[in-house]
Short mmCIF file of C-alpha atoms in Angstrom, two decimals:
data_model
loop_
_atom_site.label_atom_id
_atom_site.label_comp_id
_atom_site.label_asym_id
_atom_site.label_seq_id
_atom_site.Cartn_x
_atom_site.Cartn_y
_atom_site.Cartn_z
CA MET E 1 244.15 2.35 189.74
CA THR E 2 243.59 5.40 187.54
CA THR E 3 240.51 5.89 185.40
CA THR E 4 242.68 5.85 182.27
CA THR E 5 244.23 2.49 183.21
CA LEU E 6 240.80 1.00 183.98
CA ALA E 7 239.43 2.22 180.66
CA ALA E 8 242.39 0.73 178.79
CA GLN E 9 241.94 -2.64 180.52
CA THR E 10 238.22 -2.58 179.78
CA GLN E 11 238.91 -2.04 176.08
CA ASP E 12 241.22 -5.06 176.09
CA LEU E 13 238.50 -7.37 177.45
CA PRO E 14 236.76 -9.53 174.82
CA ARG E 15 233.25 -8.39 174.00
CA LEU E 16 230.49 -10.82 174.79
CA ALA E 17 228.52 -12.03 171.80
CA PRO E 18 225.08 -10.41 171.57
CA ALA E 19 221.91 -12.44 171.86
CA LEU E 20 220.44 -10.89 168.70
CA ASP E 21 222.01 -9.80 165.44
CA VAL E 22 219.51 -7.99 163.19
CA VAL E 23 220.73 -8.00 159.59
CA ILE E 24 219.34 -5.41 157.16
CA PRO E 25 220.38 -6.04 153.52
CA VAL E 26 220.51 -2.83 151.47
CA TYR E 27 221.12 -1.80 147.89
CA ASN E 28 221.01 1.90 147.00
CA GLU E 29 218.93 2.84 150.04
CA GLU E 30 220.48 6.21 150.86
CA ASN E 31 217.05 7.71 151.59
CA ALA E 32 215.96 4.98 154.02
CA ILE E 33 219.02 3.50 155.71
CA VAL E 34 219.65 6.05 158.47
CA GLY E 35 216.03 6.29 159.62
CA SER E 36 215.54 2.51 159.45
CA VAL E 37 218.67 1.66 161.46
CA GLU E 38 217.88 4.24 164.14
CA THR E 39 214.27 2.98 164.38
CA VAL E 40 215.49 -0.62 164.78
CA ARG E 41 218.07 0.41 167.40
CA ALA E 42 215.44 2.28 169.39
CA HIS E 43 213.14 -0.76 169.37
CA LEU E 44 215.93 -3.17 170.31
CA ALA E 45 216.73 -0.98 173.31
CA THR E 46 213.29 -1.83 174.71
CA LEU E 47 213.98 -5.58 174.63
CA PRO E 48 215.76 -7.45 177.45
CA PHE E 49 218.46 -8.85 175.17
CA THR E 50 221.89 -7.73 174.07
CA HIS E 51 221.80 -6.87 170.41
CA ARG E 52 223.55 -5.64 167.30
CA VAL E 53 222.40 -4.24 163.95
CA THR E 54 224.31 -5.40 160.88
CA ILE E 55 223.99 -3.48 157.62
CA ALA E 56 224.74 -5.81 154.70
CA ASP E 57 225.51 -3.58 151.74
CA ASN E 58 225.00 -5.27 148.35
CA ALA E 59 227.44 -3.26 146.20
CA SER E 60 225.44 -0.04 146.40
CA THR E 61 226.42 2.71 143.96
CA ASP E 62 224.84 5.69 145.79
CA LYS E 63 225.67 7.12 149.23
CA THR E 64 224.47 4.02 151.08
CA PRO E 65 227.99 2.67 151.88
CA VAL E 66 229.10 6.05 153.25
CA LEU E 67 226.01 6.44 155.43
CA ALA E 68 226.30 2.85 156.63
CA GLN E 69 229.91 3.39 157.63
CA GLN E 70 228.96 6.56 159.48
CA LEU E 71 226.32 4.64 161.44
CA ALA E 72 228.85 1.90 162.28
CA ASP E 73 231.36 4.53 163.44
CA THR E 74 228.76 6.34 165.53
CA TYR E 75 227.14 3.40 167.32
CA ASP E 76 228.92 0.51 169.02
CA ASP E 77 225.97 -1.79 168.30
CA VAL E 78 226.02 -1.25 164.52
CA ARG E 79 228.40 -2.95 162.11
CA LEU E 80 228.79 -2.91 158.32
CA VAL E 81 229.34 -5.91 156.07
CA SER E 82 230.19 -4.90 152.50
CA LEU E 83 229.71 -7.20 149.51
CA GLY E 84 230.99 -6.74 145.98
CA GLN E 85 227.91 -8.39 144.40
CA LYS E 86 224.17 -7.93 144.62
CA GLY E 87 221.82 -10.56 146.03
CA ARG E 88 219.74 -10.66 149.19
CA GLY E 89 220.54 -14.31 149.81
CA ARG E 90 224.25 -13.68 149.30
CA ALA E 91 224.13 -10.81 151.83
CA LEU E 92 222.34 -12.88 154.45
CA LYS E 93 224.71 -15.83 154.03
CA ARG E 94 227.76 -13.61 154.53
CA ALA E 95 226.37 -11.64 157.46
CA TRP E 96 224.91 -14.65 159.26
CA MET E 97 227.97 -16.85 158.80
CA GLN E 98 230.21 -14.10 160.18
CA SER E 99 228.01 -13.38 163.18
CA ASP E 100 228.66 -14.64 166.71
CA ALA E 101 225.15 -13.84 167.97
CA GLU E 102 222.91 -16.56 169.38
CA VAL E 103 219.95 -15.67 167.16
CA LEU E 104 220.26 -14.15 163.69
CA VAL E 105 217.44 -11.95 162.40
CA TYR E 106 216.63 -10.59 158.97
CA MET E 107 214.32 -7.70 158.12
CA ASP E 108 213.81 -5.49 155.09
CA VAL E 109 215.10 -1.94 155.20
CA ASP E 110 211.62 -0.56 154.48
CA LEU E 111 210.43 -1.95 157.86
CA SER E 112 207.12 -3.02 156.31
CA THR E 113 206.63 -5.39 159.26
CA ASP E 114 205.58 -3.91 162.60
CA LEU E 115 208.56 -4.27 164.94
CA ASN E 116 206.28 -5.34 167.80
CA ALA E 117 206.44 -8.81 166.21
CA LEU E 118 210.20 -9.02 166.86
CA LEU E 119 209.96 -10.30 170.44
CA PRO E 120 207.49 -13.11 169.58
CA LEU E 121 209.73 -13.94 166.61
CA VAL E 122 212.97 -14.46 168.53
CA ALA E 123 211.73 -15.69 171.91
CA PRO E 124 211.16 -19.36 170.87
CA LEU E 125 214.65 -19.43 169.35
CA LEU E 126 216.36 -17.98 172.42
CA THR E 127 214.67 -20.59 174.62
CA GLY E 128 215.67 -23.41 172.24
CA HIS E 129 212.05 -24.34 171.51
CA SER E 130 212.31 -23.66 167.77
CA ASP E 131 215.02 -23.61 165.14
CA LEU E 132 213.72 -20.96 162.76
CA ALA E 133 210.98 -18.34 162.99
CA ILE E 134 209.15 -16.49 160.24
CA GLY E 135 206.72 -13.63 160.07
CA SER E 136 203.54 -14.56 158.22
CA ARG E 137 201.34 -12.09 156.35
CA LEU E 138 199.00 -14.95 155.40
CA ALA E 139 198.23 -16.23 158.91
CA ARG E 140 194.62 -15.89 159.98
CA THR E 141 195.29 -13.15 162.54
CA ALA E 142 197.80 -11.20 160.43
CA ARG E 143 196.87 -7.71 159.25
CA THR E 144 198.29 -6.55 155.92
CA THR E 145 197.91 -3.55 153.69
CA ARG E 146 198.87 -4.14 150.07
CA GLY E 147 197.44 -4.07 146.57
CA PRO E 148 195.45 -6.93 145.04
CA LYS E 149 198.21 -7.79 142.55
CA ARG E 150 200.79 -8.52 145.25
CA GLU E 151 198.16 -10.29 147.36
CA VAL E 152 197.25 -12.68 144.54
CA ILE E 153 200.90 -13.35 143.62
CA SER E 154 201.89 -14.02 147.23
CA ARG E 155 199.02 -16.37 147.94
CA GLY E 156 199.42 -18.14 144.60
CA TYR E 157 203.13 -18.66 145.20
CA ASN E 158 202.58 -20.21 148.61
CA VAL E 159 199.78 -22.44 147.28
CA LEU E 160 202.18 -23.61 144.58
CA LEU E 161 204.81 -24.41 147.22
CA ARG E 162 202.35 -26.48 149.21
CA GLY E 163 201.16 -28.32 146.11
CA THR E 164 204.55 -29.12 144.59
CA LEU E 165 207.01 -29.27 147.50
CA ARG E 166 204.52 -30.08 150.30
CA ALA E 167 205.53 -26.97 152.24
CA LYS E 168 203.63 -26.55 155.50
CA PHE E 169 204.70 -23.00 156.37
CA SER E 170 202.26 -20.31 155.30
CA ASP E 171 204.44 -17.45 154.03
CA ALA E 172 207.82 -18.06 152.41
CA GLN E 173 208.69 -14.54 151.31
CA CYS E 174 207.92 -12.23 154.20
CA GLY E 175 211.06 -10.18 154.90
CA PHE E 176 211.02 -10.90 158.62
CA LYS E 177 212.79 -14.06 159.73
CA ALA E 178 215.11 -15.43 162.42
CA ILE E 179 217.32 -18.47 162.83
CA ARG E 180 219.52 -19.91 165.56
CA ARG E 181 223.22 -19.56 164.79
CA ASP E 182 223.98 -23.28 165.10
CA VAL E 183 221.12 -24.05 162.70
CA ALA E 184 222.33 -21.41 160.25
CA HIS E 185 225.81 -22.92 160.18
CA GLU E 186 224.31 -26.31 159.28
CA LEU E 187 221.84 -25.11 156.66
CA LEU E 188 223.50 -22.20 154.86
CA PRO E 189 226.19 -24.31 153.11
CA LEU E 190 223.34 -26.33 151.56
CA ILE E 191 221.48 -23.32 150.14
CA GLU E 192 222.40 -22.59 146.53
CA ASP E 193 220.31 -19.52 145.75
CA ASP E 194 221.86 -16.11 146.40
CA GLU E 195 218.90 -13.93 145.54
CA TRP E 196 215.16 -13.82 146.30
CA PHE E 197 214.54 -17.59 146.36
CA PHE E 198 217.00 -17.91 149.26
CA ASP E 199 214.23 -17.65 151.90
CA THR E 200 212.10 -20.34 150.31
CA GLU E 201 214.99 -22.76 149.80
CA LEU E 202 216.13 -22.30 153.39
CA LEU E 203 212.66 -23.04 154.76
CA ILE E 204 212.08 -26.08 152.53
CA VAL E 205 215.39 -27.67 153.50
CA ALA E 206 214.79 -26.90 157.19
CA GLU E 207 211.28 -28.35 157.12
CA ARG E 208 212.36 -31.50 155.28
CA ALA E 209 215.15 -32.01 157.83
CA GLY E 210 212.54 -32.09 160.59
CA LEU E 211 213.48 -28.72 162.08
CA ARG E 212 210.91 -26.72 163.99
CA ILE E 213 209.66 -23.54 162.26
CA HIS E 214 207.77 -21.04 164.42
CA GLU E 215 205.32 -18.68 162.68
CA VAL E 216 204.31 -15.25 163.94
CA PRO E 217 201.32 -13.36 162.47
CA VAL E 218 202.50 -9.86 161.57
CA ASP E 219 201.08 -6.46 160.81
CA TRP E 220 202.52 -5.55 157.42
CA VAL E 221 202.21 -2.50 155.15
CA ASP E 222 203.33 -2.74 151.53
CA ASP E 223 206.20 -0.49 150.47
CA PRO E 224 205.12 1.41 147.31
CA ASP E 225 208.81 2.06 146.49
CA SER E 226 209.72 -1.65 146.33
CA ARG E 227 212.53 -2.36 143.81
CA VAL E 228 211.55 -6.01 143.26
CA ASP E 229 211.06 -7.03 139.61
CA ILE E 230 208.00 -9.24 140.08
CA VAL E 231 208.15 -11.07 136.73
CA ARG E 232 211.88 -11.78 136.90
CA THR E 233 211.62 -12.87 140.53
CA ALA E 234 208.65 -15.16 139.79
CA LEU E 235 210.53 -16.92 136.98
CA ALA E 236 213.61 -17.32 139.17
CA ASP E 237 211.42 -18.75 141.93
CA LEU E 238 209.91 -21.32 139.57
CA ARG E 239 213.38 -22.40 138.46
CA GLY E 240 214.44 -22.63 142.09
CA MET E 241 211.45 -24.78 142.98
CA GLY E 242 212.27 -27.17 140.17
CA ARG E 243 215.92 -27.39 141.20
CA VAL E 244 215.15 -27.98 144.89
CA GLY E 245 212.39 -30.49 144.08
CA TRP E 246 214.74 -32.50 141.87
CA SER E 247 217.49 -32.41 144.51
CA LEU E 248 215.04 -33.72 147.10
CA LEU E 249 213.89 -36.51 144.79
CA ARG E 250 217.48 -37.46 144.11
CA GLY E 251 218.34 -37.41 147.80
CA ARG E 252 221.21 -35.01 147.17
CA ILE E 253 220.49 -32.91 150.27
CA PRO E 254 221.78 -34.61 153.46
CA LEU E 255 218.62 -34.02 155.47
CA ALA E 256 219.06 -36.88 157.92
CA GLU E 257 222.64 -35.84 158.72
CA VAL E 258 221.56 -32.25 159.44
CA ALA E 259 218.72 -33.42 161.65
CA ARG E 260 221.00 -35.77 163.55
CA ARG E 261 223.69 -33.16 164.17
CA LEU E 262 221.09 -30.69 165.45
CA GLY E 263 219.37 -33.28 167.61
CA ARG E 264 216.13 -33.06 165.61
CA ALA E 265 216.23 -36.49 163.95
CA THR E 266 212.73 -37.84 163.37
CA ALA E 267 211.19 -40.61 161.32
CA SER E 268 210.15 -38.09 158.68
CA SER E 269 213.54 -36.42 158.37
CA ALA E 270 215.51 -39.66 158.32
CA GLY E 271 213.18 -41.75 156.16
CA GLY E 272 212.26 -39.42 153.33
CA ARG E 273 214.68 -41.06 150.91
CA LEU E 274 212.46 -44.14 150.42
CA SER E 275 209.50 -42.11 149.15
CA SER E 276 211.80 -40.14 146.82
CA GLN E 277 213.24 -43.37 145.41
CA MET E 278 209.76 -44.73 144.84
CA VAL E 279 208.75 -41.65 142.84
CA ILE E 280 211.80 -41.75 140.57
CA PHE E 281 211.53 -45.54 140.21
CA ALA E 282 207.88 -45.16 139.17
CA LEU E 283 208.76 -42.53 136.54
CA ILE E 284 211.50 -44.74 135.09
CA GLY E 285 209.14 -47.70 135.24
CA MET E 286 206.49 -45.89 133.21
CA LEU E 287 209.03 -44.97 130.53
CA SER E 288 210.35 -48.55 130.49
CA THR E 289 206.84 -49.97 130.15
CA LEU E 290 206.08 -47.61 127.26
CA ALA E 291 209.35 -48.58 125.54
CA TYR E 292 208.62 -52.27 126.12
CA GLY E 293 205.18 -51.97 124.51
CA VAL E 294 206.51 -50.14 121.46
CA LEU E 295 209.35 -52.63 120.98
CA TYR E 296 207.06 -55.63 121.44
CA VAL E 297 204.55 -54.45 118.84
CA ALA E 298 207.35 -53.51 116.43
CA LEU E 299 209.15 -56.87 116.76
CA ARG E 300 206.23 -59.27 117.07
CA GLY E 301 205.38 -59.39 113.39
CA GLU E 302 208.89 -60.45 112.41
CA LEU E 303 209.92 -62.61 115.38
CA GLY E 304 206.74 -63.93 116.92
CA ALA E 305 205.33 -63.32 120.39
CA GLN E 306 207.85 -65.19 122.56
CA GLN E 307 210.95 -63.94 120.75
CA ALA E 308 209.65 -60.35 120.64
CA ASN E 309 208.91 -60.55 124.35
CA VAL E 310 212.46 -61.76 125.15
CA LEU E 311 214.17 -59.07 123.08
CA ALA E 312 211.90 -56.18 124.16
CA LEU E 313 212.12 -57.16 127.82
CA GLY E 314 215.90 -57.64 127.65
CA LEU E 315 216.60 -54.25 126.05
CA THR E 316 214.34 -52.35 128.44
CA ALA E 317 215.72 -54.26 131.44
CA VAL E 318 219.29 -53.13 130.68
CA ALA E 319 218.14 -49.52 130.19
CA ASN E 320 215.97 -49.72 133.32
CA THR E 321 218.84 -50.95 135.48
CA ALA E 322 221.16 -48.22 134.18
CA ALA E 323 218.56 -45.48 134.74
CA ASN E 324 217.69 -46.63 138.24
CA ARG E 325 221.37 -46.94 139.12
CA ARG E 326 221.98 -43.36 138.07
CA PHE E 327 218.81 -41.54 139.08
CA THR E 328 216.97 -43.57 141.73
CA PHE E 329 219.93 -44.76 143.77
CA GLY E 330 222.45 -42.06 142.88
CA LEU E 331 225.38 -44.26 141.82
CA ARG E 332 227.82 -42.85 139.28
CA GLY E 333 230.92 -44.02 137.49
CA PRO E 334 231.94 -47.45 136.16
CA SER E 335 232.65 -49.01 139.55
CA GLY E 336 230.23 -51.89 140.06
CA ALA E 337 228.27 -51.14 136.89
CA VAL E 338 228.88 -54.56 135.29
CA LYS E 339 227.97 -56.37 138.51
CA HIS E 340 224.79 -54.32 138.80
CA GLN E 341 223.81 -55.18 135.22
CA LEU E 342 224.41 -58.90 135.86
CA GLN E 343 222.24 -58.72 138.98
CA GLY E 344 219.66 -56.83 136.95
CA LEU E 345 219.67 -59.61 134.37
CA LEU E 346 218.81 -62.11 137.09
CA VAL E 347 215.79 -59.99 137.92
CA PHE E 348 215.11 -59.83 134.17
CA GLY E 349 215.08 -63.64 134.17
CA CYS E 350 212.30 -63.61 136.76
CA GLY E 351 210.34 -61.12 134.68
CA LEU E 352 210.89 -63.19 131.56
CA ALA E 353 209.61 -66.29 133.32
CA VAL E 354 206.44 -64.51 134.42
CA THR E 355 205.69 -62.94 131.04
CA SER E 356 206.56 -66.08 129.06
CA ALA E 357 204.26 -68.10 131.30
CA THR E 358 201.56 -65.49 130.71
CA LEU E 359 201.91 -65.82 126.92
CA TRP E 360 201.82 -69.63 127.18
CA ALA E 361 198.68 -69.47 129.31
CA MET E 362 197.00 -67.18 126.76
CA ARG E 363 197.76 -69.67 124.00
CA ALA E 364 196.54 -72.60 126.09
CA MET E 365 193.24 -70.86 126.83
CA GLY E 366 192.75 -69.90 123.20
CA THR E 367 192.82 -66.16 123.85
CA VAL E 368 192.60 -64.01 120.72
CA GLU E 369 196.13 -63.46 119.41
CA HIS E 370 196.32 -59.72 118.92
CA PRO E 371 199.45 -57.67 119.69
CA LEU E 372 197.57 -54.95 121.61
CA VAL E 373 195.68 -57.50 123.73
CA GLU E 374 198.96 -59.25 124.48
CA VAL E 375 200.63 -55.96 125.45
CA VAL E 376 197.84 -55.15 127.93
CA VAL E 377 198.00 -58.60 129.54
CA LEU E 378 201.80 -58.59 129.64
CA THR E 379 201.86 -55.11 131.19
CA ALA E 380 199.55 -56.33 133.95
CA ALA E 381 201.85 -59.30 134.55
CA ASN E 382 204.82 -56.93 134.71
CA LEU E 383 203.28 -55.04 137.64
CA LEU E 384 204.20 -57.93 139.91
CA VAL E 385 207.68 -58.01 138.42
CA THR E 386 208.02 -54.23 138.93
CA VAL E 387 207.32 -54.45 142.64
CA MET E 388 209.78 -57.30 142.95
CA ARG E 389 212.39 -55.34 140.95
CA PHE E 390 212.18 -52.30 143.24
CA VAL E 391 212.52 -54.40 146.39
CA LEU E 392 215.51 -56.33 145.00
CA MET E 393 217.20 -53.15 143.75
CA ARG E 394 216.86 -51.49 147.13
CA VAL E 395 217.87 -54.41 149.37
CA TRP E 396 220.27 -56.27 147.07
CA ILE E 397 221.51 -54.72 143.81
CA PHE E 398 222.00 -51.11 144.93
CA ARG E 399 222.14 -51.59 148.70
CA ARG E 400 224.74 -49.24 150.13
CA ARG E 401 227.46 -50.86 152.19
CA PRO E 402 228.47 -49.28 155.51
CA ALA E 403 231.51 -47.62 153.89
CA GLU E 404 229.25 -45.93 151.33
CA THR E 405 226.66 -44.42 153.64
CA GLY E 406 228.60 -41.24 154.12
CA SER E 407 228.83 -40.48 150.40
CA THR E 408 226.32 -38.45 148.46
CA ALA E 409 225.10 -38.70 144.92
#
């Protein structure tokens, strides 16, 4: 067999997927892209894994696309993914979803993170021990060089994440992350943000689904030429946190399904919906109680205590059932709405019996008849009714039938 024939047959063979695919998103980085890609390639050559470098160009308007194409033409282990719109999250979604590598990596083009952290980052993912891995500038043994302004903002942001969304990872925004391909294909369709909040949203959803996140302390040097608009990014991050928090409370993210498909189902990932329902139910309950008190005081003078109690409780019960149907249990549309209201009225009857008996007892004991005193006592009596209402709504009124369990709100 001739050398030419052998070479032709070799070219026809399918290429094996690399173990690592390092994605570098870029936008107008003509001064940095060549040096960064060659530095990453040189480091990857020292690792015992097959690899590829993917340049994800975010609609650059300088020479970046030309230089990126030249790199892809020169090296077999470099490819170019071109996007027509800006957005780091958008670039990572496209590049990761198109990749066939076992582990997908992301790093900033400025290479602020010491590349010696790459092996500890990807090793737990290649062995199957972890699902995602992140570099942390805030870990105890990390060494960072950056100004006080960025230090305060970074630490404050991560404290805010822990306080509002109960995040347990230490550094959401470090531009040095990795994810297994099968995990990426499950999570990326659920991530709405296409810009800087992408990292945070990905980690929150992964953590809430019970996935294992590995953290690596990194040596990191701030890039003085960073193009990030800190104020704009901070506001976008706050909006993103609110959106993700509300989606989690509503149970709109199928965490249990993701965990089950990836074989990571745990009590925490599968049972988080109950706590979310309790929070929303409590908020609706507080508003209902406030409305009940206002209506009772407003109606009592004209109708008397018992009649005011019936009308105020009835009106708030209908509104409470409708609100819980929509927000707590995620049911929309007219189907079953009348039935749910009728079931809610039965619960209302129980509440009416308790509160009416409370008013009767106050009269029998000669308690001072004052609207505010009555409201306080009736509110206390309603606490028992509230607990009963939540239990009945969950196990009876809004209990999902087997055919409904696959639907989402």
